[in-house]
PDB file of C-alpha atoms in Angstrom:
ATOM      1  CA  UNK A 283      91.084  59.171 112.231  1.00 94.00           C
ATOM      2  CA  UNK A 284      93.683  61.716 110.680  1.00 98.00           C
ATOM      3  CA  UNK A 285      96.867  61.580 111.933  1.00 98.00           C
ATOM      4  CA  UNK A 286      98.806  65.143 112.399  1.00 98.00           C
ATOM      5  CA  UNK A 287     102.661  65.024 111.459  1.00 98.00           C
ATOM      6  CA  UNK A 288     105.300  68.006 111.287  1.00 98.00           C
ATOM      7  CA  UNK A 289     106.773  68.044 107.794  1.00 98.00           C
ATOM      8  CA  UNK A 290     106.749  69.379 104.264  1.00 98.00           C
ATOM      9  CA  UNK A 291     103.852  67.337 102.060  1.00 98.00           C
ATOM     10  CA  UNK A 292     105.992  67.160  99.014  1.00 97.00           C
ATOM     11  CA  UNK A 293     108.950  65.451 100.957  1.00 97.00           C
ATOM     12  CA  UNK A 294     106.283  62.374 100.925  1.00 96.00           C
ATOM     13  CA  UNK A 295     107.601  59.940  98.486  1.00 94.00           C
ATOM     14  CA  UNK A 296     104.449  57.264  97.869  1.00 94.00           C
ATOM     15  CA  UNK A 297     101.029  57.224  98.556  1.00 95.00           C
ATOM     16  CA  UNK A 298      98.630  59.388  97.466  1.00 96.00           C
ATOM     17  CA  UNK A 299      98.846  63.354  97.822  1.00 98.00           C
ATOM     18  CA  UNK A 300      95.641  65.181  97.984  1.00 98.00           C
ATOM     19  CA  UNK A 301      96.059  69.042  97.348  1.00 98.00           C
ATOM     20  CA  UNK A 302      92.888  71.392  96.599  1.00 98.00           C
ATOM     21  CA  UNK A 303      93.054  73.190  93.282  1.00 98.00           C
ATOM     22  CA  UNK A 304      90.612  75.573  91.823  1.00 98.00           C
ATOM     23  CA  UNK A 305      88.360  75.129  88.357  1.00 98.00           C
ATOM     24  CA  UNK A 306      90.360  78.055  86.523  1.00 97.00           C
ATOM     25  CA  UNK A 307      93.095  76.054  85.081  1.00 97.00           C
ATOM     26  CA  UNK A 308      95.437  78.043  87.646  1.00 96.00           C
ATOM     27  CA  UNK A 309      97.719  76.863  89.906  1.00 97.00           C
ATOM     28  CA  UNK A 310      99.434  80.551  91.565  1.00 95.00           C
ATOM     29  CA  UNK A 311      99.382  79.992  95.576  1.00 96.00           C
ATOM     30  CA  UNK A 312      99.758  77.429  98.515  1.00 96.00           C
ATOM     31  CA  UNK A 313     100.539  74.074  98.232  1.00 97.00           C
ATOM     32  CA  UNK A 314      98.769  73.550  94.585  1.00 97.00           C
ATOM     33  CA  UNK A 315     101.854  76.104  93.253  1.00 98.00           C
ATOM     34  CA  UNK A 316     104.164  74.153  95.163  1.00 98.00           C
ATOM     35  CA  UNK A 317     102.869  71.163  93.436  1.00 98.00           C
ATOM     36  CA  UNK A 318     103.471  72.846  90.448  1.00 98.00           C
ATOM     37  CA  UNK A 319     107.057  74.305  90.570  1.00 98.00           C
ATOM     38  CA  UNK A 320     108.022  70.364  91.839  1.00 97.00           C
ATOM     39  CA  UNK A 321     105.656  68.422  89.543  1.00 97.00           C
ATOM     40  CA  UNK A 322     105.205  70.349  86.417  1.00 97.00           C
ATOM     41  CA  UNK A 323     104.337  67.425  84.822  1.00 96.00           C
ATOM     42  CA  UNK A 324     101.603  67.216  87.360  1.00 97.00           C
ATOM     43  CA  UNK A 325      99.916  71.229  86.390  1.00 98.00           C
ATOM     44  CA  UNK A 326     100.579  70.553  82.593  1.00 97.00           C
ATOM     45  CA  UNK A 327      97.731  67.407  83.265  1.00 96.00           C
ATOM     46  CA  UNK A 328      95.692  69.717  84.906  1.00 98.00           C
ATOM     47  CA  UNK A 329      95.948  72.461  82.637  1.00 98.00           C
ATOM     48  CA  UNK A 330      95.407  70.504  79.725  1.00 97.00           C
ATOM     49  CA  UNK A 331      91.971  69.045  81.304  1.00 97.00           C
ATOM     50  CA  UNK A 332      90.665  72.549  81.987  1.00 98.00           C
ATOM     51  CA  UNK A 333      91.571  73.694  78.268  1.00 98.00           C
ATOM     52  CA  UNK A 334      89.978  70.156  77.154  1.00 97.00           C
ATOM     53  CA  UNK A 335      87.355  69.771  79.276  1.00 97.00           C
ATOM     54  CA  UNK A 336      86.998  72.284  82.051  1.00 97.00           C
ATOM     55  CA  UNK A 337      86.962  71.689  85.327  1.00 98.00           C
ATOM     56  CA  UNK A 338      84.130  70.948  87.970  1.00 98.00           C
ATOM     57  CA  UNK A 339      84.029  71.448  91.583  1.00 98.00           C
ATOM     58  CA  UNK A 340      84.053  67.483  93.068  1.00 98.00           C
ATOM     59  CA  UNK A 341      86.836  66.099  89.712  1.00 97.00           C
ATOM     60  CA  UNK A 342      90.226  64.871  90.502  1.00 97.00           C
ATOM     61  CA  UNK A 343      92.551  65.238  88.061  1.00 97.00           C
ATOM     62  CA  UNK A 344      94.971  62.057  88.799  1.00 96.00           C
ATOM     63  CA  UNK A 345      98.968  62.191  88.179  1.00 96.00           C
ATOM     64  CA  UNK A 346     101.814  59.633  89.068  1.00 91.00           C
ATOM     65  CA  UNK A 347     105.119  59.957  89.116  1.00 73.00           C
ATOM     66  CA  UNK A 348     105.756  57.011  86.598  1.00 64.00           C
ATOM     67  CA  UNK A 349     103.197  55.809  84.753  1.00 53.00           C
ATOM     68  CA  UNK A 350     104.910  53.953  82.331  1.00 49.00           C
ATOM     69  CA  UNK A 351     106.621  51.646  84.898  1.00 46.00           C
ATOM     70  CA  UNK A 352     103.200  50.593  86.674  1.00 44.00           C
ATOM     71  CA  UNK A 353     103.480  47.464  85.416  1.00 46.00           C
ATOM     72  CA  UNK A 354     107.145  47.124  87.175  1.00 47.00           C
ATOM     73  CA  UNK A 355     106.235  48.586  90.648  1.00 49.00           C
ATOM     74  CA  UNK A 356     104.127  47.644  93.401  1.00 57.00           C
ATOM     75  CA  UNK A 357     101.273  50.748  93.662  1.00 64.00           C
ATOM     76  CA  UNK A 358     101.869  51.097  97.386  1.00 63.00           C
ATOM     77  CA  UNK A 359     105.741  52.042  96.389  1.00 74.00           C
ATOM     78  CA  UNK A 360     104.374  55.243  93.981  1.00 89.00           C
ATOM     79  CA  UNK A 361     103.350  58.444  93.717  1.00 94.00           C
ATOM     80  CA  UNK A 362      99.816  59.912  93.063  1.00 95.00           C
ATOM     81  CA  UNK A 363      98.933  63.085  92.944  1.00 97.00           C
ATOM     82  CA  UNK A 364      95.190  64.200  93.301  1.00 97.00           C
ATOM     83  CA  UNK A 365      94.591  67.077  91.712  1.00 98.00           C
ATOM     84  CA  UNK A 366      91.706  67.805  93.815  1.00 98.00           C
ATOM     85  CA  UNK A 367      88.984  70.536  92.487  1.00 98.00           C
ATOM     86  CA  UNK A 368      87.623  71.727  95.726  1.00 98.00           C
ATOM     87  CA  UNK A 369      86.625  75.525  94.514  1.00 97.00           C
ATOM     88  CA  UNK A 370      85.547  76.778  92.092  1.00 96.00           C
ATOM     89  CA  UNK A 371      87.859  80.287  91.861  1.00 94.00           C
ATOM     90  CA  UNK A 372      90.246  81.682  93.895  1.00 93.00           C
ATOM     91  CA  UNK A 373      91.338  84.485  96.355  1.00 88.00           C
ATOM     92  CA  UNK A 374      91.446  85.198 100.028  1.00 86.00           C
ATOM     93  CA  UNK A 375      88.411  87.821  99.796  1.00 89.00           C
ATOM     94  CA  UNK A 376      85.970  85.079 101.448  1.00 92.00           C
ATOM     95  CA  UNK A 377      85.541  81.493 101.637  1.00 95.00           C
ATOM     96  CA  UNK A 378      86.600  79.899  98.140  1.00 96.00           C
ATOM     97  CA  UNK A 379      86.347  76.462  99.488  1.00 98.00           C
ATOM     98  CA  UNK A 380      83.335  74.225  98.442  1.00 98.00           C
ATOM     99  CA  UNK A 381      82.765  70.870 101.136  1.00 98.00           C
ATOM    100  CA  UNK A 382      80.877  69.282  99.112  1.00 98.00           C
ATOM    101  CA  UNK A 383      83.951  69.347  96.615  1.00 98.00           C
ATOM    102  CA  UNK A 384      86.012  68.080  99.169  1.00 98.00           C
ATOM    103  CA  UNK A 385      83.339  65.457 100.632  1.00 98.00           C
ATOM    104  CA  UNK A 386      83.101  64.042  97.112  1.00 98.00           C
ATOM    105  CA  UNK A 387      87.131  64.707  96.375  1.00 98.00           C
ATOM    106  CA  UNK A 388      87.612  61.903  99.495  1.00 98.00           C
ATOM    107  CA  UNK A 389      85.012  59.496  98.736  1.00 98.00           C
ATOM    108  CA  UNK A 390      86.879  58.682  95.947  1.00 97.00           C
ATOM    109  CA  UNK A 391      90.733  59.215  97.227  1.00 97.00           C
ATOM    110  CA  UNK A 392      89.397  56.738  99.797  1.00 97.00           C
ATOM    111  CA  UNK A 393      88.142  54.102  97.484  1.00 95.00           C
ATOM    112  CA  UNK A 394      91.032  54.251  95.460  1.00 93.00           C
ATOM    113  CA  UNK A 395      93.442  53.935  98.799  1.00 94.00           C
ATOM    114  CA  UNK A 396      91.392  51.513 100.137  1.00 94.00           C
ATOM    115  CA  UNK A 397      91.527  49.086  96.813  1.00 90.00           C
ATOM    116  CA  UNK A 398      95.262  50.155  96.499  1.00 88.00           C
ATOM    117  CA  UNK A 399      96.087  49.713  99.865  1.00 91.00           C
ATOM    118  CA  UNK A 400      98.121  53.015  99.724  1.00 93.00           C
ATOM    119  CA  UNK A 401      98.493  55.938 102.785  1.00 97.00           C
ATOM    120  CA  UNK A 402      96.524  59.527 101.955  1.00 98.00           C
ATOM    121  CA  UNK A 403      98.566  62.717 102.342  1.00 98.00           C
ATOM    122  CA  UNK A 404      97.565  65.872 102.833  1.00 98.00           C
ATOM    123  CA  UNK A 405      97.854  69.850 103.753  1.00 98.00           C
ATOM    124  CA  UNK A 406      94.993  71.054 105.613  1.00 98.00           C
ATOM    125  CA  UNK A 407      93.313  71.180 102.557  1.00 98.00           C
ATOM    126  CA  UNK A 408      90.751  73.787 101.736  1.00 96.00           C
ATOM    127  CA  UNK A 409      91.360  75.705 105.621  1.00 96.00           C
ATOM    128  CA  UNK A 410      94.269  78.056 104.340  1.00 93.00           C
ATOM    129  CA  UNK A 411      93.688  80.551 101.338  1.00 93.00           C
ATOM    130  CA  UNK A 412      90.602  78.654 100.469  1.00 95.00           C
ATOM    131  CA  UNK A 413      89.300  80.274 103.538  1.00 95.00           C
ATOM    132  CA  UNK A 414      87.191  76.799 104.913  1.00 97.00           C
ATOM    133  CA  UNK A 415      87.380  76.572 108.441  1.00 98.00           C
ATOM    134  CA  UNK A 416      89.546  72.927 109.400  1.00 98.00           C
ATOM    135  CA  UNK A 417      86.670  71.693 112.207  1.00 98.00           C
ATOM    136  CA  UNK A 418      84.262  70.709 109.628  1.00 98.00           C
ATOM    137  CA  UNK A 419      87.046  70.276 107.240  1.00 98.00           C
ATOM    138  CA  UNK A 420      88.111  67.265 109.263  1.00 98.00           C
ATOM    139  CA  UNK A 421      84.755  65.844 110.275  1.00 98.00           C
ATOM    140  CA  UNK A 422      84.031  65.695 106.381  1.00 98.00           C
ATOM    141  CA  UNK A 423      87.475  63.632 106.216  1.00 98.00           C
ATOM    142  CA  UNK A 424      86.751  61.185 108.805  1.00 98.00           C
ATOM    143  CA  UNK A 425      82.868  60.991 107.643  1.00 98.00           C
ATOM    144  CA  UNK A 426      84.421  59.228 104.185  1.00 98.00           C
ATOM    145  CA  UNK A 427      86.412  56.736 106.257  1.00 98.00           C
ATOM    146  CA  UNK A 428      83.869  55.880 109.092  1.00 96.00           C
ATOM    147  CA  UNK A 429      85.461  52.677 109.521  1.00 96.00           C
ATOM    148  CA  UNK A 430      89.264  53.767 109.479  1.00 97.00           C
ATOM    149  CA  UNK A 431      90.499  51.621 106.959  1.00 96.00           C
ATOM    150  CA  UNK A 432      92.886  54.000 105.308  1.00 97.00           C
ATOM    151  CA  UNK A 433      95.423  55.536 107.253  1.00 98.00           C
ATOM    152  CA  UNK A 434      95.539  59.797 106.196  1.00 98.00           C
ATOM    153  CA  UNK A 435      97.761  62.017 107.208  1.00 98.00           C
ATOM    154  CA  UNK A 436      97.807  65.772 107.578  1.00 98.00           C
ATOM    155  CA  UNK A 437     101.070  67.566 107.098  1.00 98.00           C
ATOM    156  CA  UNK A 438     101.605  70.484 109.046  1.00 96.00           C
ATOM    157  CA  UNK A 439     104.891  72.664 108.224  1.00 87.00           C
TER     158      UNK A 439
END
C-alpha cells in the first residue's frame, strides 16, 4: 500500500525517486522541471538518451547522485532518480498520461527496490498536468506490489 506524506519530493535524500517525463527530450513543467533545475545532471542523461536513442513510452532513464562512489556506499544510503517515460508528449489540452507507461515504469522501479532493498518516492505521478486521473493511478501502483514488499511513498506538497 502507498503511504501519503506532506512534503517536497526533492527534499528526499535516498531511495529511489520516480517522476513522469515525456518522450520529447523536454523537461519544461511539474516536478520533471523541478528535477531538472536541482539535478541537471539528471535532464542532461535524459536529454542525451532522446538525442541518442529516443525515447519510448514504458523506458526509465536511471540517474544517481554518485555513481562513481557505488562501490563505497551502501545502495539503500543513495539517490536514484527514475526518469520515468510515462507519455508520450505533453500539455494540459487532454490526458497526456499513458498507464500502461506507468504500469510497466513500476514493474521495474519495484524489482529494482525490491533487490536493492531501497524506499520508492513519488509525486502523484501522471494525475497533475499529465491529466491521468490518481484512482486508477494508484490501483496500477499497488497492482505491481501485490504483496507489499516495498514500502512507496507519495509526496504531497
Amino acid at each position: 500500500m502507498i503511504e501519503y506524506v506532506k512534503g517536497n519530493l526533492l527534499d528526499v535524500q535516498s531511495g529511489i525517486i520516480v517522476h513522469g517525463c515525456n518522450a520529447q527530450g523536454v523537461m519544461g513543467s511539474g516536478v520533471a522541471l523541478a528535477v531538472k533545475n536541482k539535478y541537471p545532471e539528471c535532464f542532461e542523461e535524459y536529454k542525451t538518451e532522446y538525442v541518442q536513442y529516443g525515447l519510448n513510452l514504458g523506458d526509465i532513464i536511471w540517474w544517481n547522485n554518485d555513481l562513481d562512489c557505488i562501490n563505497n556506499l551502501s545502495v539503500s544510503s543513495m539517490l536514484f532518480i527514475a526518469n520515468a517515460i510515462t507519455q508520450q508528449n505533453y500539455g494540459t489540452d487532454r490526458r497526456h498520461v499513458n498507464y500502461w507507461a506507468i504500469a510497466n515504469v513500476f514493474k521495474e522501479v519495484i524489482r529494482q527496490a525490491t533487490n536493492t532493498k531501497t524506499v520508492v518516492h513519488f509525486p502523484k505521478i501522471g494525475a497533475g498536468l499529465g491529466g491521468g486521473r490518481w484512482e486508477i493511478i494508484e490501483e496500477i501502483i499497488n497492482d505491481c506490489d501485490p504483496e507489499n514488499r516495498v514500502k512507496k511513498i507519495c509526496w504531497e506538497l
